[in-house]
Amino acid sequence: MNFTVTSKGRQFDRLGLMYLGDNEVFRTSTAEPTANGIVWTYIKEMEQYNSLWATDQKLIFDLGNLIDDTYTGTFNTTLTATFSTVPTMRTAADQILPISARRSAANGASAFSVPGDNASVAYTIPPNAERAVVSLSACGQATEEFWYTNVFSTEVHTFEDEVGTLYGYSPFREVQLLVDGQLAGVAWPIPIIFTGGIVPGLWRPIVSFDAFDLREREIDVTPWLPILCDGAPHRFEIRVVGIDDDGQAGAILSDTVGSTWIVTGKIFLFLGPEGSTTSGEPPKIDTPPPSLRISSKLTLNSTGFNETLKYETSATRSISINSTIKTSNGSVYPASWTQKLSYTNRNTLSFQGFAQHTIQYTAGRDQSSSGYVNVYSYRPDITSTFSTPSSGGIGIVATLSQDLRFQLYGPSIFPSGVQIFNRTSPKPALYSLSGHGSQLTPVPSPSLRNQEKGLAGSTTTAHLNGSASYLSAANASYSFGSTEETFAFQGAAATGHPSEGTNFENYFRHVKAVNASVVSDREEFSGFRVPGNPLLGARGRSAGSGVVRQQAARGSVREILGRGPGRERDVLVQSGKR
């Protein structure tokens, strides 16, 4: 699927969701336009939705926007779907059920908004289901867009007179999946920094991780099939929680968070022969609460006013769900889902709330008996300082670095990226992508340069660093910035187990932009250098105009940084202003 957008004028970044019927199939966001206009394209593999494409679907694209005398930028979008008959090694789900508000019959967008909505659905699962995986899509908006910088709820008034009420429930968030009221798995989200986040000049034209394609997380609920296949309706629910604190370093998971999280899910079902029935032993569920530790320290200045607030949060969690699956053909096999996660966050609010430094580290390992393994880590380091001069306007200075590592093996619902490399020669892969049972089955697969074995999975690494400033005055705003990113995508050839083996470089890119112009761009495909970017001139600069000048100033620090004086940003998705 090709998604191409053009825009000209002034506009915030906006969240966009694409649905096939009631199923969300793509979550993206927009770049912020300039007075001269911009265009961008994103291409996304959609073969995981083959069972939906096989029937007539209502296509709904929800891109909330606000047009007035100040915000003049409209988004002209084009979606193009290309279908091919290239054989696939991946087994697509036979049926996909939405965990959504299911508003497509009324031509409405189907995402839940929490807190507020009861984000749950009930289904009678086909009795011949032999594998079931739930995907979760969730991101914070409005007061929750910068959730990773939030303070403990007992400290939201620390700098009330200087910057106003801060946002609470801690800088920790957990997205939970419940089956019949019991915890089946979790996703610990990573911060999504949209193209207007922190400082707009950071993201021209480079964007932050996942900003154009918000990653969904997978939870294998196959161990629940002995219960789910009993012919009765069963409820699937999505919750988002943070931390409630008692002001004395005591912490428990909260029942709610701030406003708003946009959430949906999908149940991917892989079916056995028609008329067959799946049974087995009920799952053994081991999901103790996470271990939470928090601390904070408030420092006063020489005049006795609050000056600096330092607060730290750490969490660990382990989940294990096991059962035995029996199919009508006599097959008996164990089914399991395990997760191990760790998280740390250190925040410092200084200069009476006008400066903030955030360092966070999230790591996890999710594993299924199907052979699916996902190992991931993410670390942002963000410093921002804002000022509101008495003459009016806003000034912001920020530095940022991000590190991402994402390893994916086995039968993931979503393409890992190695599929295109596995279609170029007849050499066999060592690892099955079908996901039926735990047997590693050879499948047709290729090798590229220096690859002696097929690709079992992928490793994605990315590092980004940048610095930028923003100044608004009267009816204009200016943003200067420099951002540099290194991205590498490798295929993994396993030797019996997905955590072993050798990685092969499939794609590499290093790009640097200064004041909205790309000044260097190196790209390699499977070890071969791609010819230079035709947009770069003889001196290595693009046709950009350097400093970004916008037509009007922003009205609030809260609209940019999520803290400080002023109004919070509107949530415009869900087919209407909230």
XYZ file of C-alpha atoms in Angstrom:
578
model
C 0.000 0.000 0.000
C 1.293 3.421 -0.995
C 0.254 6.396 1.142
C 1.209 9.767 -0.368
C 0.366 13.113 1.200
C 0.836 16.719 0.166
C 0.222 19.796 2.280
C 0.928 23.519 2.162
C 0.474 26.168 4.829
C 0.599 25.832 8.604
C -0.687 22.883 10.577
C 0.070 20.671 13.537
C 0.997 17.040 13.098
C -2.154 14.949 13.024
C -2.882 11.310 13.809
C -4.369 9.200 11.005
C -6.009 5.760 11.202
C -6.999 3.552 8.276
C -9.661 0.864 8.647
C -10.942 -2.011 6.592
C -14.424 -2.147 8.027
C -14.006 -2.178 11.807
C -10.373 -3.349 11.702
C -7.622 -0.759 12.047
C -4.940 -1.715 9.519
C -2.629 1.331 9.506
C -1.842 4.041 12.074
C 0.267 6.951 10.946
C 0.825 10.660 11.528
C 1.468 13.643 9.328
C 4.481 15.800 8.753
C 4.071 19.467 9.566
C 3.770 21.448 6.326
C 5.655 24.574 5.350
C 4.479 27.693 3.539
C 6.024 26.373 0.287
C 4.448 22.924 0.629
C 5.729 19.377 1.240
C 5.072 15.849 -0.001
C 5.878 12.474 1.565
C 5.224 8.831 0.762
C 5.016 5.754 2.986
C 4.831 2.213 1.591
C 3.467 -0.552 3.821
C 3.124 -4.318 3.379
C -0.474 -5.453 3.955
C -0.408 -9.205 3.224
C -1.276 -9.983 6.847
C -4.813 -8.830 5.964
C -5.302 -11.231 3.043
C -8.476 -12.674 4.562
C -9.954 -9.156 4.643
C -8.845 -8.311 1.111
C -10.612 -11.453 -0.112
C -14.031 -9.858 0.480
C -15.602 -6.454 -0.107
C -14.431 -3.961 2.511
C -15.439 -0.463 3.501
C -12.309 1.696 3.534
C -12.361 4.408 6.217
C -9.482 6.819 6.693
C -9.805 9.026 9.782
C -7.465 12.018 9.648
C -8.810 14.661 11.989
C -7.791 18.217 11.151
C -8.666 21.799 12.050
C -8.741 24.551 9.443
C -9.098 28.225 10.394
C -7.363 31.544 9.806
C -4.280 30.330 11.697
C -4.103 26.640 10.804
C -4.332 26.760 7.018
C -2.717 23.458 5.999
C -4.994 20.829 4.483
C -3.795 17.283 3.862
C -4.394 15.868 0.394
C -3.931 12.112 0.703
C -3.773 9.294 -1.837
C -3.958 5.611 -0.921
C -2.958 3.125 -3.602
C -3.170 -0.648 -3.138
C -1.076 -2.938 -5.333
C -1.964 -6.635 -5.459
C 0.444 -9.284 -6.697
C 0.516 -13.037 -7.230
C 4.025 -13.523 -5.848
C 3.981 -16.700 -3.716
C 4.257 -16.024 -0.017
C 6.001 -18.089 2.636
C 3.841 -16.573 5.338
C 0.562 -18.125 6.388
C -2.013 -15.365 6.752
C -4.777 -15.635 9.325
C -8.018 -17.255 8.152
C -10.153 -14.810 10.111
C -9.546 -11.407 11.707
C -11.866 -10.061 14.403
C -11.707 -6.402 15.483
C -11.293 -5.275 19.073
C -12.792 -1.895 18.339
C -15.872 0.272 18.722
C -17.202 -1.194 15.417
C -18.690 1.981 13.950
C -18.067 1.278 10.263
C -21.754 0.529 9.581
C -22.394 4.210 10.346
C -19.303 5.279 8.341
C -17.514 6.090 11.588
C -13.983 5.473 12.818
C -13.787 2.538 15.226
C -10.986 3.352 17.666
C -11.652 3.386 21.393
C -10.733 6.501 23.382
C -9.610 5.657 26.917
C -10.248 6.528 29.601
C -13.889 7.033 28.774
C -14.765 4.170 26.454
C -15.171 0.594 27.609
C -12.584 -0.888 25.255
C -13.980 -4.427 25.168
C -15.752 -6.773 22.767
C -17.194 -10.280 23.033
C -16.883 -13.027 20.420
C -17.698 -16.690 20.042
C -14.447 -18.107 18.700
C -14.716 -20.787 15.962
C -14.281 -24.230 17.558
C -11.635 -25.211 14.982
C -9.229 -22.378 15.867
C -5.716 -23.806 16.257
C -3.739 -20.613 16.736
C -4.827 -17.158 17.947
C -2.809 -13.950 18.216
C -3.996 -10.517 19.354
C -2.401 -7.317 18.099
C -2.564 -4.079 20.100
C -2.357 -0.562 18.698
C -2.168 2.274 21.244
C -0.766 5.788 21.510
C -1.251 8.740 23.821
C -2.744 12.052 22.747
C -3.508 15.418 24.412
C -2.365 15.213 28.075
C -0.911 11.738 27.406
C 1.173 12.501 24.301
C 4.281 13.049 26.451
C 3.352 10.519 29.145
C 7.024 9.557 29.644
C 7.674 13.027 31.126
C 4.707 13.020 33.521
C 5.167 13.383 37.272
C 3.688 11.385 40.148
C 0.111 12.391 40.845
C 0.937 13.691 44.325
C 3.385 16.186 42.776
C 1.375 17.724 39.920
C 1.144 21.065 41.764
C 4.891 21.372 42.456
C 5.330 24.350 40.111
C 1.716 25.537 40.014
C 2.483 29.274 40.144
C 5.260 29.058 37.562
C 4.060 26.633 34.842
C 0.660 25.461 36.014
C -0.584 21.988 36.881
C 1.645 19.179 35.594
C 0.327 15.902 34.164
C 0.296 12.906 36.492
C 0.036 9.120 36.853
C 3.856 8.884 36.591
C 6.008 8.416 33.466
C 5.120 4.699 33.283
C 2.387 3.231 31.081
C 1.203 -0.325 30.517
C -1.234 -1.441 27.830
C -3.029 -4.569 29.021
C -4.960 -7.289 27.199
C -7.551 -9.117 29.285
C -9.425 -12.261 28.281
C -12.582 -12.785 30.320
C -11.204 -10.356 32.879
C -7.850 -12.141 33.281
C -4.553 -10.669 32.179
C -3.344 -12.361 28.975
C -0.392 -10.104 28.121
C 0.914 -6.548 28.138
C 2.686 -4.039 25.934
C 4.988 -1.440 27.445
C 4.811 1.388 24.908
C 7.751 3.398 23.688
C 7.440 7.182 23.341
C 6.150 8.238 19.935
C 7.446 11.709 19.100
C 5.374 13.183 16.313
C 6.721 15.740 13.844
C 5.772 18.718 16.006
C 7.046 17.158 19.219
C 9.730 18.647 21.500
C 10.863 21.170 18.849
C 9.463 21.149 15.286
C 12.896 21.858 13.774
C 14.094 18.401 14.812
C 11.836 16.687 12.301
C 12.456 18.339 8.939
C 12.571 16.093 6.983
C 13.796 13.256 9.240
C 11.083 11.868 11.528
C 11.311 10.020 14.822
C 10.999 6.258 15.246
C 7.590 4.837 14.252
C 6.061 8.286 13.660
C 4.855 7.365 10.153
C 3.965 3.748 11.004
C 3.057 3.206 14.647
C 4.112 -0.298 15.550
C 1.572 -2.835 16.792
C 2.462 -5.368 19.464
C 1.558 -9.061 19.390
C 0.233 -11.258 22.205
C -0.246 -14.971 21.511
C -3.484 -16.181 23.114
C -3.229 -19.733 21.737
C -2.877 -21.098 25.305
C -6.419 -19.849 25.914
C -7.958 -21.889 23.078
C -9.156 -24.791 25.284
C -11.434 -22.195 26.910
C -12.097 -19.955 23.909
C -13.235 -22.827 21.663
C -16.055 -23.961 23.975
C -18.804 -22.342 21.880
C -19.579 -19.596 24.405
C -18.886 -15.858 23.985
C -15.646 -14.564 25.491
C -14.636 -10.988 26.223
C -11.445 -9.272 25.058
C -10.556 -5.964 26.700
C -7.797 -3.351 26.343
C -6.780 -1.184 29.304
C -4.128 1.497 29.776
C -2.751 2.021 33.259
C -0.091 4.110 34.958
C 1.013 4.430 38.576
C -0.806 5.753 41.623
C 1.551 6.937 44.355
C 0.922 7.737 48.016
C 3.470 10.547 48.325
C 5.761 8.351 50.434
C 7.406 6.178 47.728
C 4.507 3.727 47.681
C 3.287 2.754 44.209
C 0.601 0.559 42.655
C -0.853 0.334 39.168
C -3.534 2.955 38.619
C -7.049 2.220 37.414
C -6.870 5.034 34.878
C -4.587 7.555 33.192
C -4.975 11.040 31.745
C -6.778 11.876 28.537
C -6.423 10.383 25.955
C -5.200 7.023 24.603
C -6.420 5.876 21.176
C -6.546 2.054 21.229
C -7.693 -0.839 19.059
C -6.827 -4.484 18.663
C -7.358 -7.434 16.349
C -7.715 -11.175 16.883
C -5.935 -13.187 14.191
C -7.342 -16.714 13.977
C -5.715 -19.653 12.186
C -8.282 -22.393 11.653
C -8.103 -26.161 11.341
C -10.308 -28.256 9.052
C -13.975 -27.351 8.881
C -15.973 -29.307 11.456
C -12.990 -29.991 13.710
C -12.823 -28.946 17.356
C -9.893 -27.727 19.420
C -9.765 -28.703 23.077
C -7.154 -29.248 25.759
C -6.195 -28.308 29.278
C -7.189 -24.855 30.619
C -4.278 -22.426 30.784
C -2.104 -22.114 33.843
C -1.849 -18.356 34.385
C 1.072 -16.776 36.221
C 0.733 -12.989 35.978
C 1.819 -11.413 39.270
C 1.697 -7.603 39.527
C 4.782 -5.778 38.314
C 7.489 -4.831 40.753
C 7.379 -1.023 41.032
C 9.871 1.302 42.686
C 9.606 5.076 42.778
C 11.422 7.933 44.470
C 11.459 11.716 44.280
C 13.355 14.638 45.728
C 12.283 18.280 45.786
C 14.910 21.012 46.160
C 14.107 24.596 47.190
C 15.963 27.699 46.051
C 17.454 30.388 48.300
C 14.121 32.191 48.546
C 12.288 29.091 49.709
C 10.432 28.356 46.467
C 10.375 24.989 44.709
C 13.308 24.868 42.299
C 14.081 21.289 41.192
C 12.113 18.032 41.233
C 13.962 14.798 40.574
C 11.941 11.605 40.298
C 12.783 8.044 39.328
C 10.649 5.060 38.359
C 11.582 1.443 37.737
C 9.480 -1.596 36.932
C 9.902 -5.259 36.078
C 7.287 -7.798 35.102
C 7.110 -11.491 34.184
C 4.159 -13.238 32.571
C 3.769 -16.948 31.876
C 0.691 -18.691 30.456
C 0.780 -22.381 29.544
C -1.683 -24.991 28.359
C -1.961 -28.149 26.262
C -3.764 -28.035 22.915
C -5.585 -31.015 21.386
C -6.835 -30.939 17.796
C -9.363 -33.216 16.101
C -6.658 -34.978 14.087
C -5.106 -36.234 17.299
C -2.288 -33.741 17.577
C -1.360 -32.776 21.132
C 1.150 -29.995 21.721
C 2.070 -27.495 24.442
C 1.121 -23.862 23.985
C 2.803 -21.081 25.922
C 3.199 -17.316 26.061
C 5.891 -15.663 28.173
C 7.027 -12.080 28.683
C 9.903 -10.548 30.626
C 10.056 -6.750 30.761
C 12.127 -4.105 32.505
C 11.849 -0.329 32.634
C 13.658 2.618 34.198
C 12.914 6.326 33.944
C 14.768 9.297 35.428
C 13.309 12.776 35.133
C 14.550 16.122 36.386
C 12.401 19.254 36.314
C 14.562 22.276 37.074
C 14.415 26.071 36.923
C 10.973 25.936 38.546
C 9.622 23.613 35.857
C 10.967 25.483 32.830
C 13.589 22.798 32.016
C 13.283 19.009 31.898
C 15.687 16.131 31.328
C 14.264 12.655 30.643
C 16.174 9.375 30.303
C 14.184 6.184 29.875
C 15.067 2.588 29.081
C 12.526 -0.089 28.178
C 13.499 -3.666 27.323
C 11.586 -6.879 26.873
C 11.415 -10.363 25.486
C 8.138 -11.875 24.271
C 8.078 -15.546 23.290
C 5.502 -18.043 22.075
C 5.578 -21.800 21.675
C 4.813 -21.194 17.983
C 8.439 -20.106 17.566
C 7.721 -16.384 17.706
C 10.354 -14.373 19.578
C 10.505 -10.583 19.924
C 13.431 -8.997 21.771
C 13.421 -5.213 21.988
C 14.925 -2.219 23.730
C 14.459 1.525 23.443
C 16.271 4.433 25.096
C 15.407 8.128 24.685
C 17.452 10.934 26.255
C 15.667 14.289 25.958
C 16.494 17.724 27.352
C 14.262 20.734 26.771
C 14.135 24.254 28.180
C 11.435 26.790 27.466
C 10.973 30.468 28.201
C 8.041 32.842 27.984
C 9.446 36.383 27.783
C 7.401 39.222 29.235
C 7.233 40.692 25.731
C 5.316 37.636 24.604
C 6.104 34.602 22.510
C 7.779 31.297 23.325
C 11.379 30.115 23.201
C 12.448 26.445 23.308
C 15.873 24.797 23.117
C 16.188 21.010 23.051
C 18.618 18.149 22.497
C 17.598 14.566 21.915
C 19.006 11.110 21.286
C 17.184 7.826 20.691
C 18.363 4.232 20.430
C 16.168 1.363 19.215
C 16.862 -2.353 18.835
C 14.087 -4.641 17.619
C 14.663 -8.354 16.943
C 11.912 -10.484 15.465
C 11.969 -14.222 14.734
C 9.492 -16.844 13.713
C 5.816 -16.583 12.745
C 5.031 -12.953 13.453
C 1.634 -11.687 12.371
C 3.226 -8.629 10.794
C 5.974 -8.931 8.186
C 9.410 -8.720 9.736
C 10.896 -7.303 6.533
C 12.951 -10.353 5.589
C 10.229 -11.709 3.315
C 11.386 -9.670 0.347
C 14.933 -10.994 0.779
C 13.620 -14.555 1.181
C 12.038 -14.434 -2.286
C 15.100 -13.922 -4.430
C 16.693 -17.376 -4.654
C 15.777 -21.019 -3.954
C 17.992 -21.679 -0.932
C 16.097 -23.102 2.088
C 15.396 -21.226 5.279
C 15.869 -22.899 8.631
C 12.892 -21.419 10.371
C 9.191 -21.795 9.660
C 7.046 -18.688 9.351
C 3.778 -20.644 9.508
C 3.441 -20.793 13.290
C 1.549 -24.106 13.440
C 3.106 -26.025 16.299
C 6.692 -25.658 17.469
C 8.422 -27.607 14.696
C 10.939 -25.617 12.663
C 10.009 -26.481 9.081
C 12.227 -25.728 6.047
C 10.534 -23.396 3.573
C 11.687 -22.039 0.187
C 13.987 -19.118 0.818
C 16.902 -17.295 -0.801
C 20.162 -15.789 0.086
C 21.693 -12.552 -1.022
C 25.280 -11.417 -1.034
C 27.433 -13.618 1.254
C 24.382 -15.337 2.723
C 24.769 -19.071 2.982
C 21.493 -19.700 4.781
C 17.955 -18.425 4.523
C 16.703 -15.726 6.813
C 14.934 -16.742 10.004
C 14.168 -13.293 11.336
C 15.349 -9.721 11.461
C 17.241 -7.250 13.595
C 16.517 -3.545 13.303
C 18.775 -0.995 14.974
C 18.491 2.760 14.834
C 20.236 5.690 16.462
C 19.085 9.289 16.192
C 20.427 12.475 17.721
C 19.525 16.077 17.179
C 19.343 19.573 18.577
C 16.949 22.362 17.742
C 15.535 25.688 18.874
C 12.211 27.398 18.402
C 11.221 31.035 18.679
C 7.841 32.632 18.255
C 7.073 36.323 18.321
C 4.175 38.413 17.080
C 2.649 36.535 14.128
C 5.588 34.381 13.091
C 7.666 31.504 14.435
C 11.090 30.176 13.513
C 12.748 26.805 14.084
C 16.399 25.880 13.578
C 17.598 22.302 13.913
C 20.068 19.562 13.079
C 19.196 15.851 13.157
C 21.217 12.771 12.232
C 20.043 9.162 12.028
C 21.681 5.804 11.372
C 19.387 2.908 10.506
C 20.335 -0.740 9.881
C 18.150 -3.700 8.976
C 19.670 -7.169 9.131
C 18.381 -10.631 8.321
C 19.118 -13.356 10.853
C 20.092 -16.886 9.899
C 19.335 -19.083 12.912
C 21.200 -22.277 13.738
C 18.557 -24.281 15.543
C 17.343 -21.520 17.857
C 16.405 -17.948 16.970
C 18.695 -16.406 19.555
C 21.701 -17.985 17.833
C 23.197 -17.473 14.416
C 24.543 -14.736 12.195
C 23.067 -11.458 11.042
C 23.417 -10.305 7.428
C 23.119 -6.679 6.461
C 20.166 -6.135 4.140
C 19.684 -2.386 4.360
C 21.653 0.510 5.818
C 21.123 4.256 5.769
C 22.769 7.260 7.358
C 21.196 10.663 6.778
C 21.749 14.108 8.236
C 19.598 17.211 7.916
C 20.352 20.794 8.970
C 17.694 23.501 9.006
C 15.272 21.504 6.846
C 17.915 20.559 4.236
C 19.455 17.105 3.795
C 23.231 17.611 3.826
C 24.348 13.980 3.633
C 22.655 10.709 2.742
C 24.334 7.298 2.437
C 22.220 4.273 1.530
C 23.217 0.607 1.088
C 21.140 -2.352 -0.033
C 22.486 -5.783 0.881
C 25.982 -4.378 1.077
C 25.825 -2.450 -2.194
C 25.996 1.340 -2.200
C 22.896 2.996 -3.667
C 23.705 5.908 -6.022
C 23.509 9.379 -4.507
C 20.215 11.053 -3.740
C 19.199 13.083 -6.819
C 17.685 15.709 -4.524
C 21.162 16.619 -3.258
C 23.022 19.268 -5.215
C 26.733 19.510 -5.955
C 27.400 20.835 -2.473
C 25.342 18.092 -0.839
C 22.348 20.279 -0.044
C 18.766 19.703 -1.017
C 16.476 22.293 -2.486
C 15.213 23.191 1.002
C 15.220 26.772 2.171
C 17.212 26.382 5.370
C 15.552 27.997 8.397
C 11.894 27.063 8.750
C 9.661 30.111 9.002
C 6.024 29.493 9.794
C 3.164 31.853 9.147
C 1.977 32.210 12.723
C 3.216 31.508 16.203
C 2.030 28.623 18.350
C -0.202 29.524 21.232
C 1.059 27.302 24.038
C 4.030 25.433 25.453
C 1.619 22.632 26.304
C 0.899 22.216 22.598
C 4.576 21.516 21.947
C 6.126 20.043 25.080
C 3.079 18.860 26.987
C 3.889 21.001 30.007
C 4.041 24.640 30.949
C 1.366 27.323 30.651
C -1.383 27.355 28.081
C -3.944 25.036 26.575
C -3.532 21.374 25.737
C -3.874 20.192 22.170
C -7.223 19.002 20.829
C -7.745 15.358 19.925
C -9.230 15.384 16.438
C -9.392 11.733 15.411
C -12.563 9.701 16.005
C -14.458 11.680 13.350
C -14.823 14.824 15.411
C -13.176 17.298 17.753
C -12.881 16.245 21.384
